[in-house]
CSV table of C-alpha atoms and ligand atoms in Angstrom, one decimal:
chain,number,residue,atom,x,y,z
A,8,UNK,CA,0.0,0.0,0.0
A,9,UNK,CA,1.3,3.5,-1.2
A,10,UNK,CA,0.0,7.0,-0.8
A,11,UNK,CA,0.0,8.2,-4.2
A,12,UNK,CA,0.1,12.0,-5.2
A,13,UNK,CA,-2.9,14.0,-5.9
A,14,UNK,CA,-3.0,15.3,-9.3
A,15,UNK,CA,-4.4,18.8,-9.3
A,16,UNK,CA,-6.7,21.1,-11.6
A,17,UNK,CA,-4.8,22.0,-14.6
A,18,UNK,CA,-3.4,18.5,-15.4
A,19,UNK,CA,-5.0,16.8,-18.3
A,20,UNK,CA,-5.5,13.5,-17.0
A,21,UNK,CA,-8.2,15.0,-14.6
A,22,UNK,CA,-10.1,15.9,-17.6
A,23,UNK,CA,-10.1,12.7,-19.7
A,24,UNK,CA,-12.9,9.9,-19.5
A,25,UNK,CA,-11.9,7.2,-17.5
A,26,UNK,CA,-12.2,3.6,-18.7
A,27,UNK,CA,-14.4,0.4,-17.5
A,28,UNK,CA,-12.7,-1.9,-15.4
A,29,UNK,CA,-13.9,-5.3,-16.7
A,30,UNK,CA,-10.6,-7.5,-14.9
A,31,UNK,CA,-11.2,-7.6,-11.1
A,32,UNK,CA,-7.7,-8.9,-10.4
A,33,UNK,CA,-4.9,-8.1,-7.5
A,34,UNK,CA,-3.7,-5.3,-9.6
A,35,UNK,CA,-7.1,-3.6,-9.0
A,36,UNK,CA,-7.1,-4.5,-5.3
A,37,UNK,CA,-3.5,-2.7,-5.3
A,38,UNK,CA,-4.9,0.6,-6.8
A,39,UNK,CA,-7.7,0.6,-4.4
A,40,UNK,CA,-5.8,0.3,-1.3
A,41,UNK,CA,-3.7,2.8,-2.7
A,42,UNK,CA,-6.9,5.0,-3.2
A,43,UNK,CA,-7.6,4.5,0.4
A,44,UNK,CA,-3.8,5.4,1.5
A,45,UNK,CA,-4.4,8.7,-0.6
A,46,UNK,CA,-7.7,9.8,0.5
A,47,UNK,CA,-7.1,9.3,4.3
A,48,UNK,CA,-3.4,10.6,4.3
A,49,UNK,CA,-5.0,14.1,2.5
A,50,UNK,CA,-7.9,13.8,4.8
A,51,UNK,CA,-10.3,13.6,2.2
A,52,UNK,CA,-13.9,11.8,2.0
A,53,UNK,CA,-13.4,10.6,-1.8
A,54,UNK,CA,-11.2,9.7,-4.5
A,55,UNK,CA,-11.7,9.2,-8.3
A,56,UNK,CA,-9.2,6.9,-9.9
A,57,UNK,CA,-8.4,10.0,-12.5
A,58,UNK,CA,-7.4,12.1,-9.3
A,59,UNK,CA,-4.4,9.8,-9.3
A,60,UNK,CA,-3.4,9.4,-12.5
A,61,UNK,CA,-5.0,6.1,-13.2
A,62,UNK,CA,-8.1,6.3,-16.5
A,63,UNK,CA,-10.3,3.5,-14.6
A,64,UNK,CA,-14.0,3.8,-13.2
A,65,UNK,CA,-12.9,3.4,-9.8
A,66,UNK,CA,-14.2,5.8,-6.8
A,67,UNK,CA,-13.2,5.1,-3.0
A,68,UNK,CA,-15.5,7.0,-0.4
A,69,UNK,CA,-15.5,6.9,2.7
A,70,UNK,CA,-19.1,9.1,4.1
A,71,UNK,CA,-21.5,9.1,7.1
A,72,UNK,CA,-19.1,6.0,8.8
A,73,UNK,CA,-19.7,4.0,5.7
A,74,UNK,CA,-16.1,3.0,3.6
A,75,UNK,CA,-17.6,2.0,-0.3
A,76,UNK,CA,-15.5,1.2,-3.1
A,77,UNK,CA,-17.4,1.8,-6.5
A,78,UNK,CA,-15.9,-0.2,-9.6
A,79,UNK,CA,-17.8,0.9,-12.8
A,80,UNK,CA,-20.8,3.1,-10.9
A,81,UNK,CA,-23.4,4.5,-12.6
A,82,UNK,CA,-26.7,6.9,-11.7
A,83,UNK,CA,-29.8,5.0,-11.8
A,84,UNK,CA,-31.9,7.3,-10.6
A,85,UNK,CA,-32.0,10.8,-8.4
A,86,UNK,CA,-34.7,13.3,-8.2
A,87,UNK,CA,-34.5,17.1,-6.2
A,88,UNK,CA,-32.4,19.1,-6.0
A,89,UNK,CA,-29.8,20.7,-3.4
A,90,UNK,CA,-26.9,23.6,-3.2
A,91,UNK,CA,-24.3,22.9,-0.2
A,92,UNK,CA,-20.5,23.7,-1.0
A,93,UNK,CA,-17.7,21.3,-2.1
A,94,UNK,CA,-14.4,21.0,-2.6
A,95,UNK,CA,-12.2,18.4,-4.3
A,96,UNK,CA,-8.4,16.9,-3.3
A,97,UNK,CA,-7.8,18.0,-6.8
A,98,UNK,CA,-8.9,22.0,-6.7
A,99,UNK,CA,-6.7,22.7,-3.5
A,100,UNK,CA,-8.2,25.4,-1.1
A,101,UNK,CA,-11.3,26.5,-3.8
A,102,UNK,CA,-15.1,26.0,-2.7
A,103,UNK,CA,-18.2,27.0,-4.0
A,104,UNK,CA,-21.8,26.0,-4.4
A,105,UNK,CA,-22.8,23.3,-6.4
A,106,UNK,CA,-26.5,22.3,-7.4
A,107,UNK,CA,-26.7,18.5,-7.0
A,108,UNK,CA,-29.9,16.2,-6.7
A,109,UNK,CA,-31.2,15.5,-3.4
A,110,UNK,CA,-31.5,11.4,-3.7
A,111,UNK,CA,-29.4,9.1,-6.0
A,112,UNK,CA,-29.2,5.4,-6.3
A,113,UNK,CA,-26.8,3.9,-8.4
A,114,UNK,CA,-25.4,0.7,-9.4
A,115,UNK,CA,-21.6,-0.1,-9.6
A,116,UNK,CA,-19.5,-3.3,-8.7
A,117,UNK,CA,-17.2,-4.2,-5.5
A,118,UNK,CA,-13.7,-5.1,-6.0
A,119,UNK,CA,-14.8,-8.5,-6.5
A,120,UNK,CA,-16.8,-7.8,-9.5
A,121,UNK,CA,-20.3,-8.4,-7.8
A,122,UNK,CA,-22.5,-5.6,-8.6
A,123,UNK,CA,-25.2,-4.2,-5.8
A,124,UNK,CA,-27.2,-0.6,-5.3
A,125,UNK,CA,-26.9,1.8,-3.5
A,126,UNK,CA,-29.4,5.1,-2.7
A,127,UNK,CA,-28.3,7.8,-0.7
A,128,UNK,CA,-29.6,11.4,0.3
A,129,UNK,CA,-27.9,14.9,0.8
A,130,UNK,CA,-24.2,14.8,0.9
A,131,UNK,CA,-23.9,11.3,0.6
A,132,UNK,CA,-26.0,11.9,-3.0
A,133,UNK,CA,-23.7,14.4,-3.2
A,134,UNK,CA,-20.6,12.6,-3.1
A,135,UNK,CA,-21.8,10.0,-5.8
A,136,UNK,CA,-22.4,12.6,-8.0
A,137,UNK,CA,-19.1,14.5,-8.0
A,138,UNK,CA,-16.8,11.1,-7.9
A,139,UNK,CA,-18.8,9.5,-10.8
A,140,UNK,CA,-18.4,13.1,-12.3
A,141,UNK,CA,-14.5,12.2,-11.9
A,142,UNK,CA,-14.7,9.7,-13.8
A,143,UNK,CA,-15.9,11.6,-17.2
A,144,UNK,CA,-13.4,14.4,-16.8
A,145,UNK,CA,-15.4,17.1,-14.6
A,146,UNK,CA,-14.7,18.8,-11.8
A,147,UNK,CA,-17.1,20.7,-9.1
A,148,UNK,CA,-15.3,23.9,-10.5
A,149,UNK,CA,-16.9,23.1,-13.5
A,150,UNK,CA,-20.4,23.4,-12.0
A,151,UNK,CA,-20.0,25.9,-9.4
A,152,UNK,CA,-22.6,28.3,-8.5
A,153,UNK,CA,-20.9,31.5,-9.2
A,154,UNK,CA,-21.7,34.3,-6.9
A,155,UNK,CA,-24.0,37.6,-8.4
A,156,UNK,CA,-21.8,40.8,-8.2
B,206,NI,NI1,-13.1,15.7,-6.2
């Protein structure tokens, strides 16, 4: 297990679509304890695979107690809305509004390859939402309410 570095705004890779992960092998369980290493040592709550460096659909949170790994997730469904503030490993010290559903259940895979669904409310909606958006090259930056003059 090795903390790896954080990539931040301005590098490309953050902005590229990551790739399906169809092998669920040792190499995978490598990365994601890697993820974890990361994301704890920078005191974070999540972690997109393209945040360090790697092009795979592979999100580590770790929210309301509750420690998920997400291989391959997708949104299923999510309805409301809601506007809290957020800020990302990747953007360094910048927050700002973003406008995110209020419930989302999606489906993704364990590092095992068996899939199951999850729903979750709030931030916990919240945080699907920006890792998945990770993984397709956006960033909260990207979506941020700006403020009127
Ligand atoms: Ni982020």
């Amino acid at each position: 297990m090795a903390v790896r570095e954080v990539l931040q705004v301005g590098d490309e890779l953050l902005r590229k679509k990551s790739k399906e992960v169809k092998i669920f092998d040792e190499r995978l369980e490598e990365i994601l304890d890697d993820m974890w290493d990361t994301m704890y040592a920078n005191n974070g709550m999540g972690l997109a695979g393209p945040q360090v460096g790697i092009l795979k659909r592979i999100v580590v949170m770790d929210v309301n107690n509750m420690r998920l790994e997400l291989i391959n997730p997708v949104i299923v469904e999510c309805h409301g809305k809601d506007v809290e503030q957020e800020g990302c490993l990747s953007c360094g010290k910048i927050k700002g509004n973003v406008e995110r559903p209020m419930y989302v259940t999606i489906k993704a895979q364990d590092r095992y390859g068996y899939s199951f669904t999850i729903s979750g409310e709030k931030y916990l909606a919240r945080c699907f939402c920006h890792e998945i958006d990770h993984l397709d090259g956006i960033l909260f930056i990207d979506k941020m309410i700006k403020n009127k003059e």
